[in-house]
Amino acid sequence: MTFSILAVDDTGAIGSAICSSSPAVAARCVNLADGIGGAHSQNITDPRLGPQLIDGLRDGRPVEEVLAWVVDSTPDIDYRQLLVIDRNGRSAIHSGSQVLGHHGEAQSAHAVAAGNMLARADVPQLMVDAFEEATGDLEVRLLAALKAAIAAGGEEGPVHSAGVAVVRDAGWRVTDLRVDWAENPVELLDEILVETWLPQRDAYVTRGLMPAGAPSYGVPGDE
């Protein structure tokens, strides 16, 4: 049903990449906060749980304690799969006893990945490995993880939606891209990210923070 990764890099950026057979997966599952961390709630998703995990991180509690707090206070938690990472790369995972199909999870110094209804249980480990081996912007490394999952078979069935999002000290998601329904969502997401978005990303941050000195949009009347 879903495989995903949360990660941080040395610039202080925090990001997410996620893919699913369900529509608009990134709209329900992804939560990020500048300078705080990230959280995913997936597998028969309860979208309320991700913000709760972020709130716990805001309080300065360790990731393991934050996850335990949400797990212990949530009915039907056996049906949920949760991932949480803090700004320093410390992470924790919950995969309930009712998580669907083949499921797996993996962690590294900078990333955490998990999935359910997987074609093979080691998909999350392959995602973390691909992320750690990739170079460049956090967005590019997150997409490398998704592409590694797809190459390994991804889910048991076809996937239809994917998203990548990053926060980086601006006060909003400096990248927030989604493919909500397509036959090849990761391929489309990669094309949008590399060819259209990344060349313009920093200019949009400048427009938000320093509009008087921001670059033009290059459209008629924009002077």
mmCIF file of C-alpha atoms in Angstrom:
data_model
loop_
_atom_site.group_PDB
_atom_site.id
_atom_site.type_symbol
_atom_site.label_atom_id
_atom_site.label_comp_id
_atom_site.label_asym_id
_atom_site.label_seq_id
_atom_site.Cartn_x
_atom_site.Cartn_y
_atom_site.Cartn_z
ATOM 1 C CA MET A 1 0.000 0.000 0.000
ATOM 2 C CA THR A 2 2.822 2.468 0.875
ATOM 3 C CA PHE A 3 6.601 2.764 1.090
ATOM 4 C CA SER A 4 8.335 5.897 2.298
ATOM 5 C CA ILE A 5 11.489 7.521 3.651
ATOM 6 C CA LEU A 6 12.242 10.443 5.963
ATOM 7 C CA ALA A 7 15.741 11.923 6.002
ATOM 8 C CA VAL A 8 17.946 14.835 7.009
ATOM 9 C CA ASP A 9 21.160 16.218 5.544
ATOM 10 C CA ASP A 10 24.120 18.283 6.685
ATOM 11 C CA THR A 11 22.487 21.576 5.616
ATOM 12 C CA GLY A 12 19.737 21.164 8.213
ATOM 13 C CA ALA A 13 17.124 20.214 5.619
ATOM 14 C CA ILE A 14 14.483 17.633 6.558
ATOM 15 C CA GLY A 15 12.609 15.743 3.861
ATOM 16 C CA SER A 16 10.139 13.077 2.873
ATOM 17 C CA ALA A 17 9.521 10.848 -0.126
ATOM 18 C CA ILE A 18 6.528 8.528 -0.320
ATOM 19 C CA CYS A 19 4.763 6.304 -2.852
ATOM 20 C CA SER A 20 1.542 4.280 -2.828
ATOM 21 C CA SER A 21 -1.049 2.388 -4.817
ATOM 22 C CA SER A 22 -3.624 4.749 -3.279
ATOM 23 C CA PRO A 23 -4.337 8.241 -4.652
ATOM 24 C CA ALA A 24 -2.783 11.392 -3.184
ATOM 25 C CA VAL A 25 -0.692 9.578 -0.579
ATOM 26 C CA ALA A 26 1.446 12.631 0.242
ATOM 27 C CA ALA A 27 -1.647 14.652 1.136
ATOM 28 C CA ARG A 28 -2.530 12.299 4.016
ATOM 29 C CA CYS A 29 0.713 10.878 5.311
ATOM 30 C CA VAL A 30 3.496 13.508 5.310
ATOM 31 C CA ASN A 31 4.318 15.918 8.145
ATOM 32 C CA LEU A 32 7.446 18.132 8.286
ATOM 33 C CA ALA A 33 8.523 21.000 10.540
ATOM 34 C CA ASP A 34 11.521 23.313 10.055
ATOM 35 C CA GLY A 35 14.245 22.641 12.574
ATOM 36 C CA ILE A 36 12.107 20.001 14.308
ATOM 37 C CA GLY A 37 11.748 16.821 12.259
ATOM 38 C CA GLY A 38 9.339 14.764 10.196
ATOM 39 C CA ALA A 39 6.710 12.059 10.624
ATOM 40 C CA HIS A 40 4.733 9.679 8.435
ATOM 41 C CA SER A 41 1.491 7.921 9.330
ATOM 42 C CA GLN A 42 0.744 5.119 6.856
ATOM 43 C CA ASN A 43 -1.012 1.744 6.415
ATOM 44 C CA ILE A 44 -4.759 2.274 6.834
ATOM 45 C CA THR A 45 -3.732 5.837 7.503
ATOM 46 C CA ASP A 46 -4.845 7.964 10.423
ATOM 47 C CA PRO A 47 -3.683 11.461 9.331
ATOM 48 C CA ARG A 48 -4.041 12.776 12.903
ATOM 49 C CA LEU A 49 -1.037 10.795 14.147
ATOM 50 C CA GLY A 50 1.664 12.573 12.154
ATOM 51 C CA PRO A 51 0.933 16.002 13.676
ATOM 52 C CA GLN A 52 0.913 14.406 17.128
ATOM 53 C CA LEU A 53 4.414 13.053 16.525
ATOM 54 C CA ILE A 54 5.595 16.484 15.353
ATOM 55 C CA ASP A 55 4.090 18.088 18.462
ATOM 56 C CA GLY A 56 6.054 15.665 20.614
ATOM 57 C CA LEU A 57 9.278 16.571 18.833
ATOM 58 C CA ARG A 58 8.520 20.275 19.362
ATOM 59 C CA ASP A 59 8.481 19.588 23.088
ATOM 60 C CA GLY A 60 12.092 18.411 22.821
ATOM 61 C CA ARG A 61 11.436 14.806 23.746
ATOM 62 C CA PRO A 62 13.562 11.958 22.285
ATOM 63 C CA VAL A 63 12.086 10.270 19.212
ATOM 64 C CA GLU A 64 11.627 6.934 20.994
ATOM 65 C CA GLU A 65 9.681 8.622 23.774
ATOM 66 C CA VAL A 66 7.542 10.585 21.312
ATOM 67 C CA LEU A 67 6.679 7.445 19.365
ATOM 68 C CA ALA A 68 5.867 5.487 22.522
ATOM 69 C CA TRP A 69 3.608 8.330 23.709
ATOM 70 C CA VAL A 70 1.572 8.232 20.485
ATOM 71 C CA VAL A 71 1.505 4.433 20.289
ATOM 72 C CA ASP A 72 0.389 4.032 23.897
ATOM 73 C CA SER A 73 -2.387 6.617 23.597
ATOM 74 C CA THR A 74 -3.859 5.608 20.220
ATOM 75 C CA PRO A 75 -6.740 3.141 19.748
ATOM 76 C CA ASP A 76 -6.325 0.673 16.873
ATOM 77 C CA ILE A 77 -2.580 1.345 16.799
ATOM 78 C CA ASP A 78 -1.978 -2.241 15.612
ATOM 79 C CA TYR A 79 -3.265 -1.142 12.187
ATOM 80 C CA ARG A 80 -0.808 1.744 11.850
ATOM 81 C CA GLN A 81 2.741 2.130 10.593
ATOM 82 C CA LEU A 82 4.515 5.234 11.906
ATOM 83 C CA LEU A 83 7.925 6.756 11.128
ATOM 84 C CA VAL A 84 9.478 9.700 12.939
ATOM 85 C CA ILE A 85 12.840 11.465 12.608
ATOM 86 C CA ASP A 86 14.283 14.451 14.441
ATOM 87 C CA ARG A 87 16.484 17.199 13.029
ATOM 88 C CA ASN A 88 19.625 15.286 14.032
ATOM 89 C CA GLY A 89 18.654 12.117 12.176
ATOM 90 C CA ARG A 90 17.568 10.106 15.201
ATOM 91 C CA SER A 91 14.545 7.999 14.244
ATOM 92 C CA ALA A 92 11.987 5.471 15.435
ATOM 93 C CA ILE A 93 9.426 3.192 13.764
ATOM 94 C CA HIS A 94 6.209 1.459 14.770
ATOM 95 C CA SER A 95 4.780 -1.349 12.626
ATOM 96 C CA GLY A 96 1.620 -2.736 14.205
ATOM 97 C CA SER A 97 0.650 -6.394 14.225
ATOM 98 C CA GLN A 98 -2.100 -5.733 11.660
ATOM 99 C CA VAL A 99 0.144 -3.969 9.108
ATOM 100 C CA LEU A 100 -0.707 -5.269 5.654
ATOM 101 C CA GLY A 101 1.230 -7.830 3.638
ATOM 102 C CA HIS A 102 4.989 -8.036 3.478
ATOM 103 C CA HIS A 103 6.290 -5.133 5.515
ATOM 104 C CA GLY A 104 9.700 -3.909 6.540
ATOM 105 C CA GLU A 105 11.646 -1.064 8.051
ATOM 106 C CA ALA A 106 15.201 0.288 8.075
ATOM 107 C CA GLN A 107 17.236 3.052 9.705
ATOM 108 C CA SER A 108 20.569 4.777 9.167
ATOM 109 C CA ALA A 109 22.370 7.768 10.649
ATOM 110 C CA HIS A 110 20.365 10.152 8.449
ATOM 111 C CA ALA A 111 17.231 8.311 7.319
ATOM 112 C CA VAL A 112 14.364 6.031 8.245
ATOM 113 C CA ALA A 113 12.214 4.022 5.819
ATOM 114 C CA ALA A 114 9.288 1.645 6.104
ATOM 115 C CA GLY A 115 6.648 0.055 3.918
ATOM 116 C CA ASN A 116 3.752 -2.363 3.749
ATOM 117 C CA MET A 117 2.242 -4.537 1.021
ATOM 118 C CA LEU A 118 5.778 -4.703 -0.327
ATOM 119 C CA ALA A 119 6.988 -6.862 -3.189
ATOM 120 C CA ARG A 120 9.877 -7.828 -0.892
ATOM 121 C CA ALA A 121 10.529 -7.075 2.753
ATOM 122 C CA ASP A 122 13.979 -5.540 2.165
ATOM 123 C CA VAL A 123 12.642 -2.607 0.106
ATOM 124 C CA PRO A 124 13.041 -0.148 3.026
ATOM 125 C CA GLN A 125 16.677 -1.181 3.511
ATOM 126 C CA LEU A 126 17.321 -0.676 -0.194
ATOM 127 C CA MET A 127 15.772 2.789 0.068
ATOM 128 C CA VAL A 128 18.004 3.781 2.994
ATOM 129 C CA ASP A 129 21.081 2.409 1.230
ATOM 130 C CA ALA A 130 20.254 4.322 -1.962
ATOM 131 C CA PHE A 131 19.714 7.516 -0.016
ATOM 132 C CA GLU A 132 23.028 7.234 1.822
ATOM 133 C CA GLU A 133 24.887 6.485 -1.423
ATOM 134 C CA ALA A 134 23.314 9.338 -3.400
ATOM 135 C CA THR A 135 24.760 12.852 -3.543
ATOM 136 C CA GLY A 136 23.334 16.308 -4.217
ATOM 137 C CA ASP A 137 20.260 18.109 -2.914
ATOM 138 C CA LEU A 138 18.141 16.305 -0.341
ATOM 139 C CA GLU A 139 15.288 16.130 -2.852
ATOM 140 C CA VAL A 140 17.478 14.269 -5.351
ATOM 141 C CA ARG A 141 18.655 11.813 -2.722
ATOM 142 C CA LEU A 142 15.084 11.142 -1.596
ATOM 143 C CA LEU A 143 14.049 10.434 -5.189
ATOM 144 C CA ALA A 144 16.994 8.053 -5.494
ATOM 145 C CA ALA A 145 15.468 6.108 -2.606
ATOM 146 C CA LEU A 146 12.054 5.927 -4.305
ATOM 147 C CA LYS A 147 13.644 4.819 -7.568
ATOM 148 C CA ALA A 148 15.558 2.077 -5.768
ATOM 149 C CA ALA A 149 12.288 0.831 -4.281
ATOM 150 C CA ILE A 150 10.612 0.765 -7.695
ATOM 151 C CA ALA A 151 13.586 -1.055 -9.218
ATOM 152 C CA ALA A 152 13.269 -3.715 -6.506
ATOM 153 C CA GLY A 153 9.569 -4.244 -7.248
ATOM 154 C CA GLY A 154 8.035 -1.635 -4.944
ATOM 155 C CA GLU A 155 4.622 -2.779 -3.808
ATOM 156 C CA GLU A 156 2.889 -6.068 -4.524
ATOM 157 C CA GLY A 157 0.694 -4.227 -7.053
ATOM 158 C CA PRO A 158 1.001 -1.125 -9.245
ATOM 159 C CA VAL A 159 1.675 2.249 -7.620
ATOM 160 C CA HIS A 160 -0.261 5.386 -8.563
ATOM 161 C CA SER A 161 0.824 8.323 -6.388
ATOM 162 C CA ALA A 162 4.052 9.753 -5.010
ATOM 163 C CA GLY A 163 5.384 12.879 -3.338
ATOM 164 C CA VAL A 164 8.579 14.580 -2.232
ATOM 165 C CA ALA A 165 8.742 17.430 0.287
ATOM 166 C CA VAL A 166 11.562 19.303 2.035
ATOM 167 C CA VAL A 167 11.785 21.998 4.715
ATOM 168 C CA ARG A 168 14.921 24.091 5.014
ATOM 169 C CA ASP A 169 14.711 27.066 7.438
ATOM 170 C CA ALA A 170 12.336 29.135 5.314
ATOM 171 C CA GLY A 171 9.199 28.642 7.390
ATOM 172 C CA TRP A 172 7.429 26.577 4.718
ATOM 173 C CA ARG A 173 8.076 23.561 2.503
ATOM 174 C CA VAL A 174 10.679 24.786 0.026
ATOM 175 C CA THR A 175 9.804 21.726 -2.045
ATOM 176 C CA ASP A 176 6.351 20.148 -2.027
ATOM 177 C CA LEU A 177 5.648 18.124 -5.165
ATOM 178 C CA ARG A 178 2.981 15.489 -5.711
ATOM 179 C CA VAL A 179 1.742 13.160 -8.407
ATOM 180 C CA ASP A 180 -1.698 12.187 -7.139
ATOM 181 C CA TRP A 181 -2.715 9.627 -9.787
ATOM 182 C CA ALA A 182 -0.667 8.218 -12.650
ATOM 183 C CA GLU A 183 0.622 4.954 -14.022
ATOM 184 C CA ASN A 184 4.266 5.942 -13.379
ATOM 185 C CA PRO A 185 4.210 8.420 -10.485
ATOM 186 C CA VAL A 186 7.870 8.154 -9.437
ATOM 187 C CA GLU A 187 9.111 8.684 -12.988
ATOM 188 C CA LEU A 188 6.851 11.717 -13.394
ATOM 189 C CA LEU A 189 7.851 13.102 -10.009
ATOM 190 C CA ASP A 190 11.527 12.779 -10.866
ATOM 191 C CA GLU A 191 10.990 14.615 -14.165
ATOM 192 C CA ILE A 192 9.079 17.464 -12.489
ATOM 193 C CA LEU A 193 11.669 17.763 -9.738
ATOM 194 C CA VAL A 194 14.799 17.795 -11.865
ATOM 195 C CA GLU A 195 13.648 19.549 -15.014
ATOM 196 C CA THR A 196 11.152 22.088 -13.662
ATOM 197 C CA TRP A 197 11.333 22.610 -9.928
ATOM 198 C CA LEU A 198 14.926 22.494 -8.674
ATOM 199 C CA PRO A 199 16.203 25.144 -11.114
ATOM 200 C CA GLN A 200 13.597 27.560 -9.666
ATOM 201 C CA ARG A 201 13.337 26.434 -6.028
ATOM 202 C CA ASP A 202 15.725 28.929 -4.473
ATOM 203 C CA ALA A 203 14.254 31.849 -6.402
ATOM 204 C CA TYR A 204 10.845 31.143 -4.890
ATOM 205 C CA VAL A 205 12.385 31.164 -1.410
ATOM 206 C CA THR A 206 13.968 34.546 -2.144
ATOM 207 C CA ARG A 207 10.638 35.908 -3.383
ATOM 208 C CA GLY A 208 9.039 34.914 -0.113
ATOM 209 C CA LEU A 209 11.741 36.241 2.200
ATOM 210 C CA MET A 210 13.130 39.232 0.272
ATOM 211 C CA PRO A 211 10.606 40.278 -2.397
ATOM 212 C CA ALA A 212 12.264 43.614 -3.192
ATOM 213 C CA GLY A 213 15.399 41.891 -4.416
ATOM 214 C CA ALA A 214 13.803 38.762 -5.800
ATOM 215 C CA PRO A 215 14.444 37.470 -9.338
ATOM 216 C CA SER A 216 11.709 38.040 -11.910
ATOM 217 C CA TYR A 217 9.415 35.287 -13.080
ATOM 218 C CA GLY A 218 10.312 35.895 -16.721
ATOM 219 C CA VAL A 219 6.722 36.461 -17.844
ATOM 220 C CA PRO A 220 5.244 39.446 -19.731
ATOM 221 C CA GLY A 221 4.795 42.443 -17.419
ATOM 222 C CA ASP A 222 7.177 41.025 -14.807
ATOM 223 C CA GLU A 223 9.806 43.741 -14.483
#
